[in-house]
PDB file of C-alpha atoms in Angstrom:
ATOM      1  CA  MET A   1       0.000   0.000   0.000  1.00  0.00           C
ATOM      2  CA  ILE A   2       2.984   2.317   0.468  1.00  0.00           C
ATOM      3  CA  LYS A   3       3.439   2.414  -3.297  1.00  0.00           C
ATOM      4  CA  GLY A   4      -0.196   3.410  -3.627  1.00  0.00           C
ATOM      5  CA  LEU A   5       0.304   6.289  -1.195  1.00  0.00           C
ATOM      6  CA  VAL A   6       3.391   7.504  -3.017  1.00  0.00           C
ATOM      7  CA  PHE A   7       1.616   7.226  -6.371  1.00  0.00           C
ATOM      8  CA  SER A   8      -1.336   9.222  -5.024  1.00  0.00           C
ATOM      9  CA  LEU A   9       0.930  11.986  -3.734  1.00  0.00           C
ATOM     10  CA  GLN A  10       2.948  12.090  -6.954  1.00  0.00           C
ATOM     11  CA  PHE A  11      -0.130  12.256  -9.161  1.00  0.00           C
ATOM     12  CA  LEU A  12      -2.361  14.610  -7.153  1.00  0.00           C
ATOM     13  CA  THR A  13       0.298  16.964  -5.794  1.00  0.00           C
ATOM     14  CA  ARG A  14       3.580  18.593  -6.709  1.00  0.00           C
ATOM     15  CA  ILE A  15       5.172  17.618  -3.415  1.00  0.00           C
ATOM     16  CA  PRO A  16       8.693  16.472  -4.359  1.00  0.00           C
ATOM     17  CA  LEU A  17       8.899  12.722  -3.724  1.00  0.00           C
ATOM     18  CA  ASN A  18      11.846  11.166  -5.477  1.00  0.00           C
ATOM     19  CA  ILE A  19      10.622   7.643  -4.910  1.00  0.00           C
ATOM     20  CA  PRO A  20      10.278   5.508  -8.045  1.00  0.00           C
ATOM     21  CA  VAL A  21       6.901   3.777  -8.293  1.00  0.00           C
ATOM     22  CA  GLU A  22       6.020   1.526 -11.191  1.00  0.00           C
ATOM     23  CA  TYR A  23       3.169   2.858 -13.322  1.00  0.00           C
ATOM     24  CA  ASN A  24       0.917  -0.178 -13.435  1.00  0.00           C
ATOM     25  CA  SER A  25      -2.708  -1.105 -12.825  1.00  0.00           C
ATOM     26  CA  LYS A  26      -2.016  -2.467  -9.331  1.00  0.00           C
ATOM     27  CA  ASN A  27      -0.448   0.746  -8.064  1.00  0.00           C
ATOM     28  CA  ILE A  28      -3.097   2.868  -9.793  1.00  0.00           C
ATOM     29  CA  ALA A  29      -5.847   0.923  -8.039  1.00  0.00           C
ATOM     30  CA  LYS A  30      -4.162   1.128  -4.626  1.00  0.00           C
ATOM     31  CA  SER A  31      -3.554   4.859  -5.012  1.00  0.00           C
ATOM     32  CA  THR A  32      -7.299   5.567  -5.121  1.00  0.00           C
ATOM     33  CA  PHE A  33      -7.619   4.423  -1.496  1.00  0.00           C
ATOM     34  CA  PHE A  34      -5.470   7.398  -0.501  1.00  0.00           C
ATOM     35  CA  TYR A  35      -7.196  10.029  -2.652  1.00  0.00           C
ATOM     36  CA  PRO A  36      -9.377  11.546   0.110  1.00  0.00           C
ATOM     37  CA  PHE A  37      -6.464  11.528   2.564  1.00  0.00           C
ATOM     38  CA  THR A  38      -4.137  13.126   0.035  1.00  0.00           C
ATOM     39  CA  GLY A  39      -6.909  15.682  -0.437  1.00  0.00           C
ATOM     40  CA  MET A  40      -6.865  16.338   3.298  1.00  0.00           C
ATOM     41  CA  LEU A  41      -3.122  16.996   3.108  1.00  0.00           C
ATOM     42  CA  ILE A  42      -3.678  19.425   0.231  1.00  0.00           C
ATOM     43  CA  GLY A  43      -6.355  21.194   2.252  1.00  0.00           C
ATOM     44  CA  ALA A  44      -4.085  21.333   5.295  1.00  0.00           C
ATOM     45  CA  ILE A  45      -1.379  23.048   3.243  1.00  0.00           C
ATOM     46  CA  SER A  46      -3.908  25.599   1.998  1.00  0.00           C
ATOM     47  CA  ALA A  47      -5.226  26.122   5.537  1.00  0.00           C
ATOM     48  CA  GLY A  48      -1.671  26.563   6.806  1.00  0.00           C
ATOM     49  CA  SER A  49      -1.032  29.286   4.249  1.00  0.00           C
ATOM     50  CA  TYR A  50      -4.339  30.910   5.226  1.00  0.00           C
ATOM     51  CA  CYS A  51      -3.657  30.855   8.972  1.00  0.00           C
ATOM     52  CA  ILE A  52      -0.032  31.978   8.722  1.00  0.00           C
ATOM     53  CA  THR A  53      -0.994  35.080   6.727  1.00  0.00           C
ATOM     54  CA  LEU A  54      -4.239  35.869   8.546  1.00  0.00           C
ATOM     55  CA  PHE A  55      -2.538  38.717  10.415  1.00  0.00           C
ATOM     56  CA  LEU A  56      -2.424  40.538   7.058  1.00  0.00           C
ATOM     57  CA  GLY A  57      -6.217  40.435   6.840  1.00  0.00           C
ATOM     58  CA  LYS A  58      -8.795  37.875   5.721  1.00  0.00           C
ATOM     59  CA  ASP A  59      -8.693  38.999   2.095  1.00  0.00           C
ATOM     60  CA  VAL A  60      -4.950  38.419   1.833  1.00  0.00           C
ATOM     61  CA  ALA A  61      -5.193  35.120   3.704  1.00  0.00           C
ATOM     62  CA  ALA A  62      -8.022  33.992   1.433  1.00  0.00           C
ATOM     63  CA  ILE A  63      -6.233  34.654  -1.845  1.00  0.00           C
ATOM     64  CA  LEU A  64      -3.005  33.084  -0.556  1.00  0.00           C
ATOM     65  CA  GLY A  65      -4.981  30.041   0.556  1.00  0.00           C
ATOM     66  CA  VAL A  66      -6.361  29.699  -2.979  1.00  0.00           C
ATOM     67  CA  ILE A  67      -2.903  30.198  -4.497  1.00  0.00           C
ATOM     68  CA  ALA A  68      -1.531  27.492  -2.204  1.00  0.00           C
ATOM     69  CA  LEU A  69      -4.174  25.084  -3.524  1.00  0.00           C
ATOM     70  CA  ILE A  70      -3.159  25.828  -7.098  1.00  0.00           C
ATOM     71  CA  PHE A  71       0.554  25.464  -6.430  1.00  0.00           C
ATOM     72  CA  VAL A  72       0.372  22.246  -4.424  1.00  0.00           C
ATOM     73  CA  THR A  73      -1.721  20.568  -7.135  1.00  0.00           C
ATOM     74  CA  GLY A  74       0.136  22.138 -10.050  1.00  0.00           C
ATOM     75  CA  GLY A  75      -3.192  23.396 -11.414  1.00  0.00           C
ATOM     76  CA  LEU A  76      -4.018  19.813 -12.456  1.00  0.00           C
ATOM     77  CA  HIS A  77      -7.725  19.979 -11.705  1.00  0.00           C
ATOM     78  CA  ILE A  78      -8.177  23.551 -12.888  1.00  0.00           C
ATOM     79  CA  ASP A  79      -6.815  22.446 -16.251  1.00  0.00           C
ATOM     80  CA  GLY A  80      -9.472  19.715 -16.320  1.00  0.00           C
ATOM     81  CA  LEU A  81     -12.167  22.256 -15.484  1.00  0.00           C
ATOM     82  CA  SER A  82     -10.971  24.525 -18.283  1.00  0.00           C
ATOM     83  CA  ASP A  83     -10.919  21.749 -20.887  1.00  0.00           C
ATOM     84  CA  THR A  84     -14.299  20.437 -19.768  1.00  0.00           C
ATOM     85  CA  CYS A  85     -15.987  23.831 -20.024  1.00  0.00           C
ATOM     86  CA  ASP A  86     -14.408  24.489 -23.422  1.00  0.00           C
ATOM     87  CA  GLY A  87     -15.861  21.228 -24.707  1.00  0.00           C
ATOM     88  CA  PHE A  88     -19.217  21.116 -22.944  1.00  0.00           C
ATOM     89  CA  PHE A  89     -20.177  24.684 -23.846  1.00  0.00           C
ATOM     90  CA  SER A  90     -19.029  24.477 -27.451  1.00  0.00           C
ATOM     91  CA  SER A  91     -22.440  23.217 -28.630  1.00  0.00           C
ATOM     92  CA  ARG A  92     -20.782  20.620 -30.867  1.00  0.00           C
ATOM     93  CA  LYS A  93     -21.298  16.905 -31.356  1.00  0.00           C
ATOM     94  CA  LYS A  94     -19.703  14.339 -29.053  1.00  0.00           C
ATOM     95  CA  GLU A  95     -16.694  13.576 -31.250  1.00  0.00           C
ATOM     96  CA  ARG A  96     -15.843  17.241 -31.707  1.00  0.00           C
ATOM     97  CA  ILE A  97     -16.338  17.966 -27.991  1.00  0.00           C
ATOM     98  CA  LEU A  98     -13.829  15.236 -27.120  1.00  0.00           C
ATOM     99  CA  GLU A  99     -11.362  16.730 -29.594  1.00  0.00           C
ATOM    100  CA  ILE A 100     -11.780  20.181 -28.035  1.00  0.00           C
ATOM    101  CA  MET A 101     -11.270  18.770 -24.532  1.00  0.00           C
ATOM    102  CA  LYS A 102      -8.051  17.072 -25.669  1.00  0.00           C
ATOM    103  CA  ASP A 103      -6.716  20.282 -27.217  1.00  0.00           C
ATOM    104  CA  SER A 104      -4.058  21.858 -24.984  1.00  0.00           C
ATOM    105  CA  HIS A 105      -5.149  25.394 -25.917  1.00  0.00           C
ATOM    106  CA  SER A 106      -7.689  27.154 -23.706  1.00  0.00           C
ATOM    107  CA  GLY A 107     -10.789  28.666 -25.243  1.00  0.00           C
ATOM    108  CA  THR A 108     -13.100  31.410 -24.011  1.00  0.00           C
ATOM    109  CA  PHE A 109     -15.239  29.195 -21.807  1.00  0.00           C
ATOM    110  CA  GLY A 110     -12.170  27.565 -20.313  1.00  0.00           C
ATOM    111  CA  VAL A 111     -10.665  30.902 -19.335  1.00  0.00           C
ATOM    112  CA  ILE A 112     -13.980  32.101 -17.889  1.00  0.00           C
ATOM    113  CA  ALA A 113     -14.284  28.879 -15.865  1.00  0.00           C
ATOM    114  CA  VAL A 114     -10.787  29.293 -14.389  1.00  0.00           C
ATOM    115  CA  VAL A 115     -11.401  32.942 -13.472  1.00  0.00           C
ATOM    116  CA  LEU A 116     -14.744  32.129 -11.850  1.00  0.00           C
ATOM    117  CA  ASP A 117     -13.269  29.145 -10.025  1.00  0.00           C
ATOM    118  CA  ILE A 118     -10.531  31.240  -8.437  1.00  0.00           C
ATOM    119  CA  LEU A 119     -12.868  34.158  -7.733  1.00  0.00           C
ATOM    120  CA  VAL A 120     -15.546  32.033  -6.065  1.00  0.00           C
ATOM    121  CA  LYS A 121     -12.971  30.225  -3.945  1.00  0.00           C
ATOM    122  CA  TYR A 122     -11.449  33.536  -2.887  1.00  0.00           C
ATOM    123  CA  ILE A 123     -14.864  34.872  -1.842  1.00  0.00           C
ATOM    124  CA  LEU A 124     -15.734  31.695   0.058  1.00  0.00           C
ATOM    125  CA  PHE A 125     -12.338  31.504   1.772  1.00  0.00           C
ATOM    126  CA  SER A 126     -12.751  35.090   2.938  1.00  0.00           C
ATOM    127  CA  LYS A 127     -16.128  34.143   4.480  1.00  0.00           C
ATOM    128  CA  ILE A 128     -14.815  31.284   6.614  1.00  0.00           C
ATOM    129  CA  GLN A 129     -15.608  32.276  10.193  1.00  0.00           C
ATOM    130  CA  PHE A 130     -13.731  29.600  12.151  1.00  0.00           C
ATOM    131  CA  ASN A 131     -12.394  26.043  11.908  1.00  0.00           C
ATOM    132  CA  VAL A 132     -10.371  26.853   8.800  1.00  0.00           C
ATOM    133  CA  LEU A 133      -8.350  23.645   9.076  1.00  0.00           C
ATOM    134  CA  PRO A 134     -11.255  21.141   9.065  1.00  0.00           C
ATOM    135  CA  CYS A 135     -13.092  23.214   6.461  1.00  0.00           C
ATOM    136  CA  LEU A 136     -10.293  23.121   3.900  1.00  0.00           C
ATOM    137  CA  MET A 137      -9.003  19.658   4.799  1.00  0.00           C
ATOM    138  CA  LEU A 138     -12.387  18.018   4.445  1.00  0.00           C
ATOM    139  CA  SER A 139     -13.441  20.066   1.422  1.00  0.00           C
ATOM    140  CA  CYS A 140     -10.379  18.866  -0.481  1.00  0.00           C
ATOM    141  CA  GLY A 141     -10.846  15.340   0.859  1.00  0.00           C
ATOM    142  CA  ASN A 142     -14.520  15.302  -0.124  1.00  0.00           C
ATOM    143  CA  ALA A 143     -13.733  16.396  -3.660  1.00  0.00           C
ATOM    144  CA  ARG A 144     -11.198  13.642  -4.252  1.00  0.00           C
ATOM    145  CA  LEU A 145     -13.419  10.991  -2.699  1.00  0.00           C
ATOM    146  CA  THR A 146     -16.190  11.923  -5.132  1.00  0.00           C
ATOM    147  CA  ALA A 147     -13.702  11.642  -8.007  1.00  0.00           C
ATOM    148  CA  VAL A 148     -12.937   8.048  -7.013  1.00  0.00           C
ATOM    149  CA  MET A 149     -16.672   7.384  -6.790  1.00  0.00           C
ATOM    150  CA  LEU A 150     -17.020   8.490 -10.407  1.00  0.00           C
ATOM    151  CA  MET A 151     -14.105   6.280 -11.425  1.00  0.00           C
ATOM    152  CA  VAL A 152     -15.825   3.281  -9.851  1.00  0.00           C
ATOM    153  CA  PHE A 153     -19.423   3.739 -10.927  1.00  0.00           C
ATOM    154  CA  THR A 154     -19.286   5.491 -14.313  1.00  0.00           C
ATOM    155  CA  ARG A 155     -17.981   4.588 -17.747  1.00  0.00           C
ATOM    156  CA  CYS A 156     -15.296   6.413 -19.667  1.00  0.00           C
ATOM    157  CA  ALA A 157     -16.135   8.388 -22.778  1.00  0.00           C
ATOM    158  CA  ARG A 158     -12.735   8.086 -24.439  1.00  0.00           C
ATOM    159  CA  PRO A 159     -11.125   4.633 -24.753  1.00  0.00           C
ATOM    160  CA  GLY A 160      -7.438   4.726 -23.976  1.00  0.00           C
ATOM    161  CA  GLY A 161      -7.631   7.976 -21.995  1.00  0.00           C
ATOM    162  CA  MET A 162      -6.777   8.563 -18.349  1.00  0.00           C
ATOM    163  CA  ALA A 163     -10.326   7.825 -17.229  1.00  0.00           C
ATOM    164  CA  ALA A 164     -10.136   4.458 -18.959  1.00  0.00           C
ATOM    165  CA  MET A 165      -6.964   3.543 -17.046  1.00  0.00           C
ATOM    166  CA  TYR A 166      -8.771   4.098 -13.763  1.00  0.00           C
ATOM    167  CA  SER A 167     -12.193   2.710 -14.687  1.00  0.00           C
ATOM    168  CA  GLU A 168     -10.693  -0.483 -16.088  1.00  0.00           C
ATOM    169  CA  ASN A 169      -8.912  -1.231 -12.797  1.00  0.00           C
ATOM    170  CA  SER A 170     -10.515  -3.048  -9.894  1.00  0.00           C
ATOM    171  CA  ILE A 171     -10.687  -0.099  -7.506  1.00  0.00           C
ATOM    172  CA  LYS A 172     -14.129  -0.653  -5.980  1.00  0.00           C
ATOM    173  CA  LYS A 173     -12.751  -2.395  -2.866  1.00  0.00           C
ATOM    174  CA  TYR A 174     -10.268   0.421  -2.317  1.00  0.00           C
ATOM    175  CA  PHE A 175     -13.019   3.012  -2.740  1.00  0.00           C
ATOM    176  CA  CYS A 176     -15.297   1.250  -0.241  1.00  0.00           C
ATOM    177  CA  LEU A 177     -12.556   0.816   2.360  1.00  0.00           C
ATOM    178  CA  GLY A 178     -11.245   4.345   1.918  1.00  0.00           C
ATOM    179  CA  SER A 179     -14.763   5.780   2.145  1.00  0.00           C
ATOM    180  CA  LEU A 180     -15.542   3.936   5.375  1.00  0.00           C
ATOM    181  CA  ILE A 181     -12.325   5.097   7.030  1.00  0.00           C
ATOM    182  CA  TYR A 182     -12.777   8.645   5.763  1.00  0.00           C
ATOM    183  CA  ILE A 183     -16.386   8.892   7.007  1.00  0.00           C
ATOM    184  CA  ALA A 184     -15.408   7.348  10.348  1.00  0.00           C
ATOM    185  CA  MET A 185     -12.659   9.960  10.638  1.00  0.00           C
ATOM    186  CA  ILE A 186     -15.115  12.797   9.973  1.00  0.00           C
ATOM    187  CA  ILE A 187     -17.448  11.522  12.708  1.00  0.00           C
ATOM    188  CA  THR A 188     -14.852  10.673  15.357  1.00  0.00           C
ATOM    189  CA  VAL A 189     -12.051  13.181  14.774  1.00  0.00           C
ATOM    190  CA  PHE A 190     -14.060  16.145  13.523  1.00  0.00           C
ATOM    191  CA  ASN A 191     -17.847  16.469  13.863  1.00  0.00           C
ATOM    192  CA  PHE A 192     -20.729  14.407  12.515  1.00  0.00           C
ATOM    193  CA  LYS A 193     -22.365  17.561  11.116  1.00  0.00           C
ATOM    194  CA  TYR A 194     -19.428  17.782   8.692  1.00  0.00           C
ATOM    195  CA  LEU A 195     -21.037  14.905   6.826  1.00  0.00           C
ATOM    196  CA  ILE A 196     -23.376  17.536   5.330  1.00  0.00           C
ATOM    197  CA  PRO A 197     -20.686  19.058   3.055  1.00  0.00           C
ATOM    198  CA  LEU A 198     -19.701  15.533   1.998  1.00  0.00           C
ATOM    199  CA  GLY A 199     -23.316  14.713   1.158  1.00  0.00           C
ATOM    200  CA  LEU A 200     -23.692  17.885  -0.917  1.00  0.00           C
ATOM    201  CA  ALA A 201     -20.423  17.139  -2.710  1.00  0.00           C
ATOM    202  CA  LEU A 202     -21.668  13.642  -3.589  1.00  0.00           C
ATOM    203  CA  VAL A 203     -24.916  15.069  -4.977  1.00  0.00           C
ATOM    204  CA  SER A 204     -22.973  17.636  -7.017  1.00  0.00           C
ATOM    205  CA  SER A 205     -20.750  14.877  -8.350  1.00  0.00           C
ATOM    206  CA  LEU A 206     -23.767  12.860  -9.479  1.00  0.00           C
ATOM    207  CA  LEU A 207     -25.169  15.898 -11.288  1.00  0.00           C
ATOM    208  CA  ILE A 208     -21.832  16.420 -13.044  1.00  0.00           C
ATOM    209  CA  ALA A 209     -21.831  12.760 -14.089  1.00  0.00           C
ATOM    210  CA  MET A 210     -25.358  13.086 -15.481  1.00  0.00           C
ATOM    211  CA  LYS A 211     -24.352  16.154 -17.485  1.00  0.00           C
ATOM    212  CA  SER A 212     -21.263  14.378 -18.794  1.00  0.00           C
ATOM    213  CA  TYR A 213     -23.252  11.304 -19.819  1.00  0.00           C
ATOM    214  CA  LYS A 214     -25.716  13.504 -21.670  1.00  0.00           C
ATOM    215  CA  THR A 215     -22.967  15.479 -23.407  1.00  0.00           C
ATOM    216  CA  ILE A 216     -20.278  12.920 -24.272  1.00  0.00           C
ATOM    217  CA  GLY A 217     -21.733   9.579 -23.193  1.00  0.00           C
ATOM    218  CA  GLY A 218     -19.418   9.085 -20.217  1.00  0.00           C
ATOM    219  CA  LEU A 219     -16.582  10.715 -18.310  1.00  0.00           C
ATOM    220  CA  THR A 220     -12.966  11.630 -19.021  1.00  0.00           C
ATOM    221  CA  GLY A 221      -9.971  12.611 -16.902  1.00  0.00           C
ATOM    222  CA  ASP A 222     -10.835  16.255 -17.539  1.00  0.00           C
ATOM    223  CA  VAL A 223     -14.306  15.707 -16.093  1.00  0.00           C
ATOM    224  CA  TYR A 224     -12.734  14.151 -12.996  1.00  0.00           C
ATOM    225  CA  GLY A 225     -10.676  17.319 -12.597  1.00  0.00           C
ATOM    226  CA  ALA A 226     -13.677  19.574 -13.123  1.00  0.00           C
ATOM    227  CA  ASN A 227     -15.590  17.507 -10.588  1.00  0.00           C
ATOM    228  CA  ILE A 228     -12.848  18.016  -7.995  1.00  0.00           C
ATOM    229  CA  GLU A 229     -12.826  21.794  -8.497  1.00  0.00           C
ATOM    230  CA  ILE A 230     -16.611  22.092  -8.318  1.00  0.00           C
ATOM    231  CA  CYS A 231     -16.936  19.788  -5.306  1.00  0.00           C
ATOM    232  CA  GLU A 232     -14.275  21.773  -3.453  1.00  0.00           C
ATOM    233  CA  ILE A 233     -16.378  24.888  -3.987  1.00  0.00           C
ATOM    234  CA  VAL A 234     -19.596  23.142  -2.938  1.00  0.00           C
ATOM    235  CA  SER A 235     -17.957  21.755   0.205  1.00  0.00           C
ATOM    236  CA  VAL A 236     -16.425  25.068   1.282  1.00  0.00           C
ATOM    237  CA  ALA A 237     -19.768  26.806   0.648  1.00  0.00           C
ATOM    238  CA  ALA A 238     -21.458  24.170   2.814  1.00  0.00           C
ATOM    239  CA  PHE A 239     -18.950  24.736   5.617  1.00  0.00           C
ATOM    240  CA  VAL A 240     -19.525  28.486   5.413  1.00  0.00           C
ATOM    241  CA  GLY A 241     -23.258  27.819   5.603  1.00  0.00           C
ATOM    242  CA  LEU A 242     -22.822  25.524   8.597  1.00  0.00           C
ATOM    243  CA  SER A 243     -20.887  28.224  10.464  1.00  0.00           C
ATOM    244  CA  VAL A 244     -23.794  30.625   9.959  1.00  0.00           C
ATOM    245  CA  TRP A 245     -26.872  28.422  10.366  1.00  0.00           C
ATOM    246  CA  ILE A 246     -25.786  25.636  12.702  1.00  0.00           C
TER     247      ILE A 246
END
């Protein structure tokens, strides 16, 4: 399982780990167990940046927290969001949409999506009243757990793509075990009410999957990335709501 952890950290983050791990189906499958926990680490890094710079004001802390998220992930998921929006909002047929999503150049909708993503996160981060660490840790964990859920229960739209590599592996047992441990951690270490953001993230993920099925007949690696970005936003918004209403 150590190789799975290393693979997860190397793929989802830009944390320098000079540990060679063979790129094979076994390690790919094992890595998915660690996705939500790697997400928690990513969120902790963002929360650390936020808290360290809070003395400069909440606005500064918020934007630096967002920047930390981008840097620690290398903009991997934002790139997926950009490509997905370029394709989905192009009003073309499935084959052409997939070609647009594979194109490395960003179009108008992709740029708009990235700007809105960063802006909305900045606004939400600046509204966090307390418990910054659990908010960002669990929001990032929730998002990556939902991505694994999509890998397990949906089909890929592009044979041979990244989504196919994950969907063709037997990762269901790792998803189930990781989910149980992650949910147990939320209840015992944090607070059972923090299951609400997770629930909303799961619903959002299902809606994204439905849209993707309707548009391209399945999911791709870009859609996984878009899902992570959107579910992070949904989760943080839910935490902000919890701090106000509960």
